[in-house]
Amino acid sequence: MGKTTTAVNLSACLATLGRRVLLFDLDPQANATSGVGLEKVEGASAYRVLLGEGSLLDKIQPTAYDGLQIIPSEVDLCGVDIELARSENHIHRVGQILSPVIQSGRFDVVLIDCPPSLGILTLNAFAAAHGVLVPLQCEYYALEGISMLNRVMAQLHDTGVNPHLELIGVVMTMFDGRTRLSQQVVGEVREHFGNKVFETVIPRTTRLAEAPSFGKPIIHYDKYNSGAAAYELLAQEVLLRIET
Ligand SMILES: Nc1ncnc2c1ncn2[C@@H]1O[C@H](COP(=O)(O)OP(=O)(O)OP(=O)(O)O)[C@@H](O)[C@H]1O
Ligand SMILES: [Mg+2]
């Protein structure tokens, strides 16, 4: 949990830091798309391109925010799992269609928002990416999901699907300073992952939860909210890790 909130808000903050950012919404739920203020429009997603029609470059759309562009999603992406499964090399489709976008030199950072399940779309994102950024909710089962992710990453390495994939970092989110549980979980995760865990912890705030219904990232919705400050700090930490 916290993937889309992190993808949207981190993208927006990276853009305000002067980076040219592309947010690629790969989740049929299209929450990142609406989160930056775009309507779900039939035919606007990467669906057709994934099946071999047209170029992903033509799917890129501007947002209301300088430096932030998006490849939107819509519900048609639901069907892509089944369609892709029938084609050869289907694990590399996202990487293939992204390649002209990367080559174009138009973006400093491409952020992919993944669906909830570890299906073909998510595996495609893992196969295409340089790194994975994992948001972890401050709940007691946080570490369970991570052991599965570790296994998948090891598999991607061992099978040669993406031998260079790295864990950029783990960001603890929905932190509630009033509960012992939150502090305990952060402690445990830090013990486990050491400096892979970002210093910045994202607080649980109502403003972060309501901002998407206005189609705005938190820094454009309520820039004095603690969630906005946290995502700004996280963006700086992320840049330190991916640009050096
Ligand atoms: N720091 C936070 N404070 C308060 N609410 C939050 C915070 N982060 C996320 N939420 C809320 O929790 C819910 C789930 O978050 P989000 O959509 O980011 O998760 P997700 O991992 O993308 O979920 P899915 O797997 O369904 O795509 C949303 O309603 C979101 O607004
Ligand atoms: Mg999501």
PDB file of C-alpha atoms and ligand atoms in Angstrom:
ATOM      1  CA  MET A   1       0.000   0.000   0.000  1.00  0.00           C
ATOM      2  CA  GLY A   2       1.116   3.501  -0.723  1.00  0.00           C
ATOM      3  CA  LYS A   3       2.477   2.783  -4.207  1.00  0.00           C
ATOM      4  CA  THR A   4       0.298   5.200  -6.141  1.00  0.00           C
ATOM      5  CA  THR A   5       0.443   7.914  -3.480  1.00  0.00           C
ATOM      6  CA  THR A   6       4.220   7.651  -3.579  1.00  0.00           C
ATOM      7  CA  ALA A   7       4.430   7.504  -7.389  1.00  0.00           C
ATOM      8  CA  VAL A   8       2.240  10.595  -7.803  1.00  0.00           C
ATOM      9  CA  ASN A   9       3.772  12.703  -5.047  1.00  0.00           C
ATOM     10  CA  LEU A  10       7.352  11.719  -5.687  1.00  0.00           C
ATOM     11  CA  SER A  11       6.895  12.490  -9.403  1.00  0.00           C
ATOM     12  CA  ALA A  12       5.468  15.916  -8.620  1.00  0.00           C
ATOM     13  CA  CYS A  13       8.283  16.719  -6.181  1.00  0.00           C
ATOM     14  CA  LEU A  14      10.989  15.550  -8.597  1.00  0.00           C
ATOM     15  CA  ALA A  15       9.449  17.861 -11.192  1.00  0.00           C
ATOM     16  CA  THR A  16       9.560  20.842  -8.831  1.00  0.00           C
ATOM     17  CA  LEU A  17      13.242  20.017  -8.273  1.00  0.00           C
ATOM     18  CA  GLY A  18      13.740  20.652 -11.986  1.00  0.00           C
ATOM     19  CA  ARG A  19      13.743  17.090 -13.264  1.00  0.00           C
ATOM     20  CA  ARG A  20      11.835  16.162 -16.397  1.00  0.00           C
ATOM     21  CA  VAL A  21       9.588  13.400 -15.107  1.00  0.00           C
ATOM     22  CA  LEU A  22       7.441  10.830 -16.867  1.00  0.00           C
ATOM     23  CA  LEU A  23       4.893   9.018 -14.741  1.00  0.00           C
ATOM     24  CA  PHE A  24       3.848   5.780 -16.447  1.00  0.00           C
ATOM     25  CA  ASP A  25       0.535   4.510 -15.092  1.00  0.00           C
ATOM     26  CA  LEU A  26       0.600   0.749 -15.586  1.00  0.00           C
ATOM     27  CA  ASP A  27      -2.328  -0.018 -13.279  1.00  0.00           C
ATOM     28  CA  PRO A  28      -5.783  -0.566 -14.847  1.00  0.00           C
ATOM     29  CA  GLN A  29      -7.257   1.125 -11.751  1.00  0.00           C
ATOM     30  CA  ALA A  30      -5.713   4.335 -13.161  1.00  0.00           C
ATOM     31  CA  ASN A  31      -5.338   5.946  -9.751  1.00  0.00           C
ATOM     32  CA  ALA A  32      -2.116   7.721 -10.695  1.00  0.00           C
ATOM     33  CA  THR A  33      -3.844   9.116 -13.778  1.00  0.00           C
ATOM     34  CA  SER A  34      -6.690  10.651 -11.791  1.00  0.00           C
ATOM     35  CA  GLY A  35      -4.246  11.568  -9.022  1.00  0.00           C
ATOM     36  CA  VAL A  36      -2.535  14.087 -11.307  1.00  0.00           C
ATOM     37  CA  GLY A  37      -5.846  15.401 -12.581  1.00  0.00           C
ATOM     38  CA  LEU A  38      -6.425  13.514 -15.832  1.00  0.00           C
ATOM     39  CA  GLU A  39      -9.694  11.911 -16.826  1.00  0.00           C
ATOM     40  CA  LYS A  40      -9.744   8.262 -17.785  1.00  0.00           C
ATOM     41  CA  VAL A  41     -10.099   8.377 -21.560  1.00  0.00           C
ATOM     42  CA  GLU A  42     -10.761   5.359 -23.738  1.00  0.00           C
ATOM     43  CA  GLY A  43      -7.788   4.557 -25.928  1.00  0.00           C
ATOM     44  CA  ALA A  44      -5.387   6.820 -24.027  1.00  0.00           C
ATOM     45  CA  SER A  45      -3.474   4.081 -22.220  1.00  0.00           C
ATOM     46  CA  ALA A  46      -0.465   2.053 -23.329  1.00  0.00           C
ATOM     47  CA  TYR A  47      -2.747  -0.899 -24.106  1.00  0.00           C
ATOM     48  CA  ARG A  48      -2.605  -0.762 -27.922  1.00  0.00           C
ATOM     49  CA  VAL A  49       1.108  -0.049 -27.935  1.00  0.00           C
ATOM     50  CA  LEU A  50       1.725  -3.048 -25.678  1.00  0.00           C
ATOM     51  CA  LEU A  51      -0.053  -5.166 -28.279  1.00  0.00           C
ATOM     52  CA  GLY A  52       2.130  -3.772 -31.053  1.00  0.00           C
ATOM     53  CA  GLU A  53       0.189  -0.795 -32.411  1.00  0.00           C
ATOM     54  CA  GLY A  54       1.757   2.641 -32.583  1.00  0.00           C
ATOM     55  CA  SER A  55       4.395   4.299 -30.446  1.00  0.00           C
ATOM     56  CA  LEU A  56       4.426   4.984 -26.730  1.00  0.00           C
ATOM     57  CA  LEU A  57       5.727   8.473 -27.531  1.00  0.00           C
ATOM     58  CA  ASP A  58       2.256   9.328 -28.833  1.00  0.00           C
ATOM     59  CA  LYS A  59       0.676   8.324 -25.526  1.00  0.00           C
ATOM     60  CA  ILE A  60       2.588  10.884 -23.467  1.00  0.00           C
ATOM     61  CA  GLN A  61       0.392  13.670 -22.147  1.00  0.00           C
ATOM     62  CA  PRO A  62       1.159  16.856 -20.263  1.00  0.00           C
ATOM     63  CA  THR A  63      -0.198  17.503 -16.778  1.00  0.00           C
ATOM     64  CA  ALA A  64      -1.014  20.856 -15.207  1.00  0.00           C
ATOM     65  CA  TYR A  65       2.426  20.770 -13.582  1.00  0.00           C
ATOM     66  CA  ASP A  66       5.678  21.920 -15.132  1.00  0.00           C
ATOM     67  CA  GLY A  67       8.080  19.107 -15.850  1.00  0.00           C
ATOM     68  CA  LEU A  68       5.558  16.360 -15.137  1.00  0.00           C
ATOM     69  CA  GLN A  69       4.127  14.315 -17.988  1.00  0.00           C
ATOM     70  CA  ILE A  70       2.156  11.103 -17.888  1.00  0.00           C
ATOM     71  CA  ILE A  71       1.271   8.004 -19.839  1.00  0.00           C
ATOM     72  CA  PRO A  72      -2.255   7.546 -18.524  1.00  0.00           C
ATOM     73  CA  SER A  73      -4.033   4.308 -17.812  1.00  0.00           C
ATOM     74  CA  GLU A  74      -7.602   3.210 -18.170  1.00  0.00           C
ATOM     75  CA  VAL A  75      -9.532   0.048 -17.605  1.00  0.00           C
ATOM     76  CA  ASP A  76      -8.544  -1.550 -20.944  1.00  0.00           C
ATOM     77  CA  LEU A  77      -5.142  -2.403 -19.414  1.00  0.00           C
ATOM     78  CA  CYS A  78      -7.008  -5.128 -17.491  1.00  0.00           C
ATOM     79  CA  GLY A  79      -7.021  -7.325 -20.538  1.00  0.00           C
ATOM     80  CA  VAL A  80      -3.388  -6.936 -21.394  1.00  0.00           C
ATOM     81  CA  ASP A  81      -2.202  -9.703 -19.045  1.00  0.00           C
ATOM     82  CA  ILE A  82      -4.058 -12.366 -20.976  1.00  0.00           C
ATOM     83  CA  GLU A  83      -3.183 -10.957 -24.392  1.00  0.00           C
ATOM     84  CA  LEU A  84       0.501 -10.637 -23.570  1.00  0.00           C
ATOM     85  CA  ALA A  85       0.748 -14.096 -22.048  1.00  0.00           C
ATOM     86  CA  ARG A  86       0.147 -15.528 -25.519  1.00  0.00           C
ATOM     87  CA  SER A  87       3.008 -13.670 -27.164  1.00  0.00           C
ATOM     88  CA  GLU A  88       6.657 -14.557 -27.074  1.00  0.00           C
ATOM     89  CA  ASN A  89       9.050 -12.598 -24.911  1.00  0.00           C
ATOM     90  CA  HIS A  90       6.072 -11.018 -23.211  1.00  0.00           C
ATOM     91  CA  ILE A  91       8.024 -10.129 -20.096  1.00  0.00           C
ATOM     92  CA  HIS A  92      10.015  -7.536 -22.057  1.00  0.00           C
ATOM     93  CA  ARG A  93       7.138  -5.711 -23.760  1.00  0.00           C
ATOM     94  CA  VAL A  94       7.144  -2.700 -21.449  1.00  0.00           C
ATOM     95  CA  GLY A  95      10.910  -2.384 -21.804  1.00  0.00           C
ATOM     96  CA  GLN A  96      10.639  -2.571 -25.588  1.00  0.00           C
ATOM     97  CA  ILE A  97       7.957   0.077 -25.922  1.00  0.00           C
ATOM     98  CA  LEU A  98       9.721   2.347 -23.416  1.00  0.00           C
ATOM     99  CA  SER A  99      12.964   2.245 -25.319  1.00  0.00           C
ATOM    100  CA  PRO A 100      12.115   5.023 -27.866  1.00  0.00           C
ATOM    101  CA  VAL A 101      10.918   7.162 -24.969  1.00  0.00           C
ATOM    102  CA  ILE A 102      14.232   6.726 -23.154  1.00  0.00           C
ATOM    103  CA  GLN A 103      16.182   7.261 -26.395  1.00  0.00           C
ATOM    104  CA  SER A 104      14.301  10.508 -27.032  1.00  0.00           C
ATOM    105  CA  GLY A 105      16.198  12.052 -24.118  1.00  0.00           C
ATOM    106  CA  ARG A 106      13.061  13.908 -23.079  1.00  0.00           C
ATOM    107  CA  PHE A 107      13.056  12.631 -19.508  1.00  0.00           C
ATOM    108  CA  ASP A 108      15.425  12.495 -16.563  1.00  0.00           C
ATOM    109  CA  VAL A 109      13.266  10.088 -14.582  1.00  0.00           C
ATOM    110  CA  VAL A 110      10.593   7.582 -15.576  1.00  0.00           C
ATOM    111  CA  LEU A 111       8.438   6.334 -12.715  1.00  0.00           C
ATOM    112  CA  ILE A 112       6.132   3.352 -13.243  1.00  0.00           C
ATOM    113  CA  ASP A 113       3.121   2.881 -10.988  1.00  0.00           C
ATOM    114  CA  CYS A 114       2.391  -0.850 -10.736  1.00  0.00           C
ATOM    115  CA  PRO A 115      -0.857  -2.719 -10.179  1.00  0.00           C
ATOM    116  CA  PRO A 116      -1.474  -4.427  -6.816  1.00  0.00           C
ATOM    117  CA  SER A 117      -0.723  -7.950  -8.030  1.00  0.00           C
ATOM    118  CA  LEU A 118       2.537  -9.506  -9.108  1.00  0.00           C
ATOM    119  CA  GLY A 119       1.117 -10.244 -12.557  1.00  0.00           C
ATOM    120  CA  ILE A 120       2.518  -9.816 -16.034  1.00  0.00           C
ATOM    121  CA  LEU A 121       2.332  -6.014 -15.991  1.00  0.00           C
ATOM    122  CA  THR A 122       4.263  -5.748 -12.739  1.00  0.00           C
ATOM    123  CA  LEU A 123       6.843  -8.272 -13.891  1.00  0.00           C
ATOM    124  CA  ASN A 124       7.211  -6.266 -17.095  1.00  0.00           C
ATOM    125  CA  ALA A 125       7.893  -3.168 -15.027  1.00  0.00           C
ATOM    126  CA  PHE A 126      10.532  -5.073 -13.040  1.00  0.00           C
ATOM    127  CA  ALA A 127      12.087  -6.326 -16.266  1.00  0.00           C
ATOM    128  CA  ALA A 128      12.277  -2.801 -17.705  1.00  0.00           C
ATOM    129  CA  ALA A 129      13.401  -0.848 -14.649  1.00  0.00           C
ATOM    130  CA  HIS A 130      16.791   0.138 -13.310  1.00  0.00           C
ATOM    131  CA  GLY A 131      15.475   0.017  -9.799  1.00  0.00           C
ATOM    132  CA  VAL A 132      12.559  -0.670  -7.516  1.00  0.00           C
ATOM    133  CA  LEU A 133      11.282   1.714  -4.894  1.00  0.00           C
ATOM    134  CA  VAL A 134       9.165  -0.053  -2.297  1.00  0.00           C
ATOM    135  CA  PRO A 135       6.660   1.777  -0.125  1.00  0.00           C
ATOM    136  CA  LEU A 136       5.935  -0.145   3.085  1.00  0.00           C
ATOM    137  CA  GLN A 137       2.982   0.609   5.270  1.00  0.00           C
ATOM    138  CA  CYS A 138       3.752   0.834   8.988  1.00  0.00           C
ATOM    139  CA  GLU A 139       1.738  -2.285   9.810  1.00  0.00           C
ATOM    140  CA  TYR A 140       2.789  -5.477  11.472  1.00  0.00           C
ATOM    141  CA  TYR A 141       2.680  -7.559   8.275  1.00  0.00           C
ATOM    142  CA  ALA A 142       4.976  -5.142   6.436  1.00  0.00           C
ATOM    143  CA  LEU A 143       7.903  -7.526   6.343  1.00  0.00           C
ATOM    144  CA  GLU A 144       5.889 -10.383   4.823  1.00  0.00           C
ATOM    145  CA  GLY A 145       5.377  -8.678   1.491  1.00  0.00           C
ATOM    146  CA  ILE A 146       9.018  -7.778   1.345  1.00  0.00           C
ATOM    147  CA  SER A 147      10.254 -11.366   1.526  1.00  0.00           C
ATOM    148  CA  MET A 148       8.169 -12.139  -1.561  1.00  0.00           C
ATOM    149  CA  LEU A 149       9.645  -9.136  -3.334  1.00  0.00           C
ATOM    150  CA  ASN A 150      13.141 -10.303  -2.430  1.00  0.00           C
ATOM    151  CA  ARG A 151      12.425 -13.686  -3.976  1.00  0.00           C
ATOM    152  CA  VAL A 152      11.095 -12.154  -7.177  1.00  0.00           C
ATOM    153  CA  MET A 153      14.087  -9.843  -7.499  1.00  0.00           C
ATOM    154  CA  ALA A 154      16.487 -12.754  -6.990  1.00  0.00           C
ATOM    155  CA  GLN A 155      14.627 -14.682  -9.688  1.00  0.00           C
ATOM    156  CA  LEU A 156      14.846 -11.769 -12.119  1.00  0.00           C
ATOM    157  CA  HIS A 157      18.592 -11.668 -11.508  1.00  0.00           C
ATOM    158  CA  ASP A 158      19.164 -15.410 -11.758  1.00  0.00           C
ATOM    159  CA  THR A 159      17.089 -15.944 -14.883  1.00  0.00           C
ATOM    160  CA  GLY A 160      18.764 -13.036 -16.628  1.00  0.00           C
ATOM    161  CA  VAL A 161      15.432 -11.230 -17.144  1.00  0.00           C
ATOM    162  CA  ASN A 162      16.914  -8.149 -15.470  1.00  0.00           C
ATOM    163  CA  PRO A 163      20.339  -8.843 -13.975  1.00  0.00           C
ATOM    164  CA  HIS A 164      20.843  -5.140 -13.165  1.00  0.00           C
ATOM    165  CA  LEU A 165      17.644  -4.517 -11.255  1.00  0.00           C
ATOM    166  CA  GLU A 166      18.427  -2.947  -7.914  1.00  0.00           C
ATOM    167  CA  LEU A 167      16.511  -2.012  -4.819  1.00  0.00           C
ATOM    168  CA  ILE A 168      16.666   1.777  -4.790  1.00  0.00           C
ATOM    169  CA  GLY A 169      15.116   1.899  -1.376  1.00  0.00           C
ATOM    170  CA  VAL A 170      12.291   1.168   1.001  1.00  0.00           C
ATOM    171  CA  VAL A 171      10.125   4.055   2.123  1.00  0.00           C
ATOM    172  CA  MET A 172       8.061   3.673   5.257  1.00  0.00           C
ATOM    173  CA  THR A 173       4.644   5.233   4.820  1.00  0.00           C
ATOM    174  CA  MET A 174       1.404   5.905   6.715  1.00  0.00           C
ATOM    175  CA  PHE A 175       3.492   6.457   9.819  1.00  0.00           C
ATOM    176  CA  ASP A 176       1.474   7.323  12.883  1.00  0.00           C
ATOM    177  CA  GLY A 177       3.753   8.734  15.560  1.00  0.00           C
ATOM    178  CA  ARG A 178       1.116   8.226  18.244  1.00  0.00           C
ATOM    179  CA  THR A 179       1.227   4.447  17.994  1.00  0.00           C
ATOM    180  CA  ARG A 180       3.955   2.169  19.291  1.00  0.00           C
ATOM    181  CA  LEU A 181       3.263  -0.132  16.372  1.00  0.00           C
ATOM    182  CA  SER A 182       4.422   2.407  13.788  1.00  0.00           C
ATOM    183  CA  GLN A 183       7.681   2.976  15.649  1.00  0.00           C
ATOM    184  CA  GLN A 184       8.190  -0.738  16.160  1.00  0.00           C
ATOM    185  CA  VAL A 185       7.682  -1.528  12.478  1.00  0.00           C
ATOM    186  CA  VAL A 186      10.062   1.210  11.344  1.00  0.00           C
ATOM    187  CA  GLY A 187      12.632  -0.140  13.802  1.00  0.00           C
ATOM    188  CA  GLU A 188      12.258  -3.693  12.534  1.00  0.00           C
ATOM    189  CA  VAL A 189      12.418  -2.719   8.888  1.00  0.00           C
ATOM    190  CA  ARG A 190      15.533  -0.639   9.519  1.00  0.00           C
ATOM    191  CA  GLU A 191      17.143  -3.573  11.290  1.00  0.00           C
ATOM    192  CA  HIS A 192      16.384  -5.746   8.304  1.00  0.00           C
ATOM    193  CA  PHE A 193      17.254  -3.384   5.467  1.00  0.00           C
ATOM    194  CA  GLY A 194      19.745  -1.011   7.049  1.00  0.00           C
ATOM    195  CA  ASN A 195      20.545   1.991   4.896  1.00  0.00           C
ATOM    196  CA  LYS A 196      18.259   0.752   2.119  1.00  0.00           C
ATOM    197  CA  VAL A 197      15.470   2.344   4.161  1.00  0.00           C
ATOM    198  CA  PHE A 198      15.061   6.039   3.398  1.00  0.00           C
ATOM    199  CA  GLU A 199      15.598   8.436   6.295  1.00  0.00           C
ATOM    200  CA  THR A 200      12.367  10.159   5.352  1.00  0.00           C
ATOM    201  CA  VAL A 201       9.225   8.558   6.738  1.00  0.00           C
ATOM    202  CA  ILE A 202       5.868   9.504   5.193  1.00  0.00           C
ATOM    203  CA  PRO A 203       3.272  10.376   7.848  1.00  0.00           C
ATOM    204  CA  ARG A 204      -0.340   9.306   7.725  1.00  0.00           C
ATOM    205  CA  THR A 205      -2.291  12.475   6.965  1.00  0.00           C
ATOM    206  CA  THR A 206      -5.851  13.096   5.851  1.00  0.00           C
ATOM    207  CA  ARG A 207      -4.640  15.653   3.329  1.00  0.00           C
ATOM    208  CA  LEU A 208      -2.563  13.009   1.504  1.00  0.00           C
ATOM    209  CA  ALA A 209      -5.638  10.790   1.280  1.00  0.00           C
ATOM    210  CA  GLU A 210      -7.961  13.527   0.000  1.00  0.00           C
ATOM    211  CA  ALA A 211      -5.604  15.222  -2.471  1.00  0.00           C
ATOM    212  CA  PRO A 212      -6.291  12.623  -5.235  1.00  0.00           C
ATOM    213  CA  SER A 213      -9.984  13.468  -5.236  1.00  0.00           C
ATOM    214  CA  PHE A 214      -8.929  16.960  -6.345  1.00  0.00           C
ATOM    215  CA  GLY A 215      -6.555  15.523  -8.926  1.00  0.00           C
ATOM    216  CA  LYS A 216      -3.612  17.184  -7.227  1.00  0.00           C
ATOM    217  CA  PRO A 217      -0.312  16.001  -5.801  1.00  0.00           C
ATOM    218  CA  ILE A 218       0.024  17.106  -2.198  1.00  0.00           C
ATOM    219  CA  ILE A 219       2.586  19.874  -2.896  1.00  0.00           C
ATOM    220  CA  HIS A 220       0.027  21.529  -5.171  1.00  0.00           C
ATOM    221  CA  TYR A 221      -2.932  20.794  -2.909  1.00  0.00           C
ATOM    222  CA  ASP A 222      -1.583  21.761   0.514  1.00  0.00           C
ATOM    223  CA  LYS A 223       2.082  22.576   0.370  1.00  0.00           C
ATOM    224  CA  TYR A 224       2.349  23.230   4.113  1.00  0.00           C
ATOM    225  CA  ASN A 225       1.063  19.775   5.031  1.00  0.00           C
ATOM    226  CA  SER A 226       3.550  17.439   6.698  1.00  0.00           C
ATOM    227  CA  GLY A 227       2.987  14.956   3.864  1.00  0.00           C
ATOM    228  CA  ALA A 228       4.148  17.527   1.334  1.00  0.00           C
ATOM    229  CA  ALA A 229       7.323  18.216   3.289  1.00  0.00           C
ATOM    230  CA  ALA A 230       7.973  14.496   3.598  1.00  0.00           C
ATOM    231  CA  TYR A 231       7.628  13.804  -0.119  1.00  0.00           C
ATOM    232  CA  GLU A 232       9.894  16.763  -0.880  1.00  0.00           C
ATOM    233  CA  LEU A 233      12.580  15.294   1.364  1.00  0.00           C
ATOM    234  CA  LEU A 234      12.055  11.850  -0.122  1.00  0.00           C
ATOM    235  CA  ALA A 235      12.546  13.286  -3.623  1.00  0.00           C
ATOM    236  CA  GLN A 236      15.905  14.709  -2.576  1.00  0.00           C
ATOM    237  CA  GLU A 237      16.958  11.390  -1.076  1.00  0.00           C
ATOM    238  CA  VAL A 238      15.890   9.520  -4.201  1.00  0.00           C
ATOM    239  CA  LEU A 239      17.883  11.862  -6.423  1.00  0.00           C
ATOM    240  CA  LEU A 240      20.973  11.269  -4.282  1.00  0.00           C
ATOM    241  CA  ARG A 241      20.574   7.539  -4.849  1.00  0.00           C
ATOM    242  CA  ILE A 242      19.767   7.490  -8.567  1.00  0.00           C
ATOM    243  CA  GLU A 243      22.004  10.284  -9.787  1.00  0.00           C
ATOM    244  CA  THR A 244      25.270   9.158  -8.214  1.00  0.00           C
TER     245      THR A 244
HETATM  246  N1  LIG B   1       0.551   8.722   3.955  1.00  0.00           N
HETATM  247  C1  LIG B   1      -0.759   8.521   3.828  1.00  0.00           C
HETATM  248  N2  LIG B   1      -1.629   9.080   4.679  1.00  0.00           N
HETATM  249  C2  LIG B   1      -2.960   8.870   4.559  1.00  0.00           C
HETATM  250  N3  LIG B   1      -3.513   8.119   3.601  1.00  0.00           N
HETATM  251  C3  LIG B   1      -2.695   7.535   2.708  1.00  0.00           C
HETATM  252  C4  LIG B   1      -1.273   7.699   2.763  1.00  0.00           C
HETATM  253  N4  LIG B   1      -0.720   6.991   1.747  1.00  0.00           N
HETATM  254  C5  LIG B   1      -1.744   6.411   1.097  1.00  0.00           C
HETATM  255  N5  LIG B   1      -2.918   6.716   1.661  1.00  0.00           N
HETATM  256  C6  LIG B   1      -4.265   6.257   1.246  1.00  0.00           C
HETATM  257  O1  LIG B   1      -4.308   4.840   1.342  1.00  0.00           O
HETATM  258  C7  LIG B   1      -4.980   4.278   0.233  1.00  0.00           C
HETATM  259  C8  LIG B   1      -4.035   3.332  -0.519  1.00  0.00           C
HETATM  260  O2  LIG B   1      -2.915   4.057  -0.974  1.00  0.00           O
HETATM  261  P1  LIG B   1      -2.359   3.913  -2.463  1.00  0.00           P
HETATM  262  O3  LIG B   1      -3.465   4.062  -3.447  1.00  0.00           O
HETATM  263  O4  LIG B   1      -1.199   4.811  -2.593  1.00  0.00           O
HETATM  264  O5  LIG B   1      -1.881   2.402  -2.414  1.00  0.00           O
HETATM  265  P2  LIG B   1      -1.486   1.446  -3.623  1.00  0.00           P
HETATM  266  O6  LIG B   1      -0.339   0.633  -3.162  1.00  0.00           O
HETATM  267  O7  LIG B   1      -1.299   2.217  -4.866  1.00  0.00           O
HETATM  268  O8  LIG B   1      -2.784   0.539  -3.749  1.00  0.00           O
HETATM  269  P3  LIG B   1      -3.133  -0.449  -4.979  1.00  0.00           P
HETATM  270  O9  LIG B   1      -2.298  -1.676  -4.762  1.00  0.00           O
HETATM  271  O10 LIG B   1      -4.626  -0.695  -4.852  1.00  0.00           O
HETATM  272  O11 LIG B   1      -2.782   0.262  -6.242  1.00  0.00           O
HETATM  273  C9  LIG B   1      -5.451   5.446  -0.607  1.00  0.00           C
HETATM  274  O12 LIG B   1      -6.759   5.740  -0.279  1.00  0.00           O
HETATM  275  C10 LIG B   1      -4.532   6.583  -0.207  1.00  0.00           C
HETATM  276  O13 LIG B   1      -5.122   7.848  -0.345  1.00  0.00           O
HETATM  277 MG    MG B   2      -2.077   1.975  -6.751  1.00  0.00          MG
END
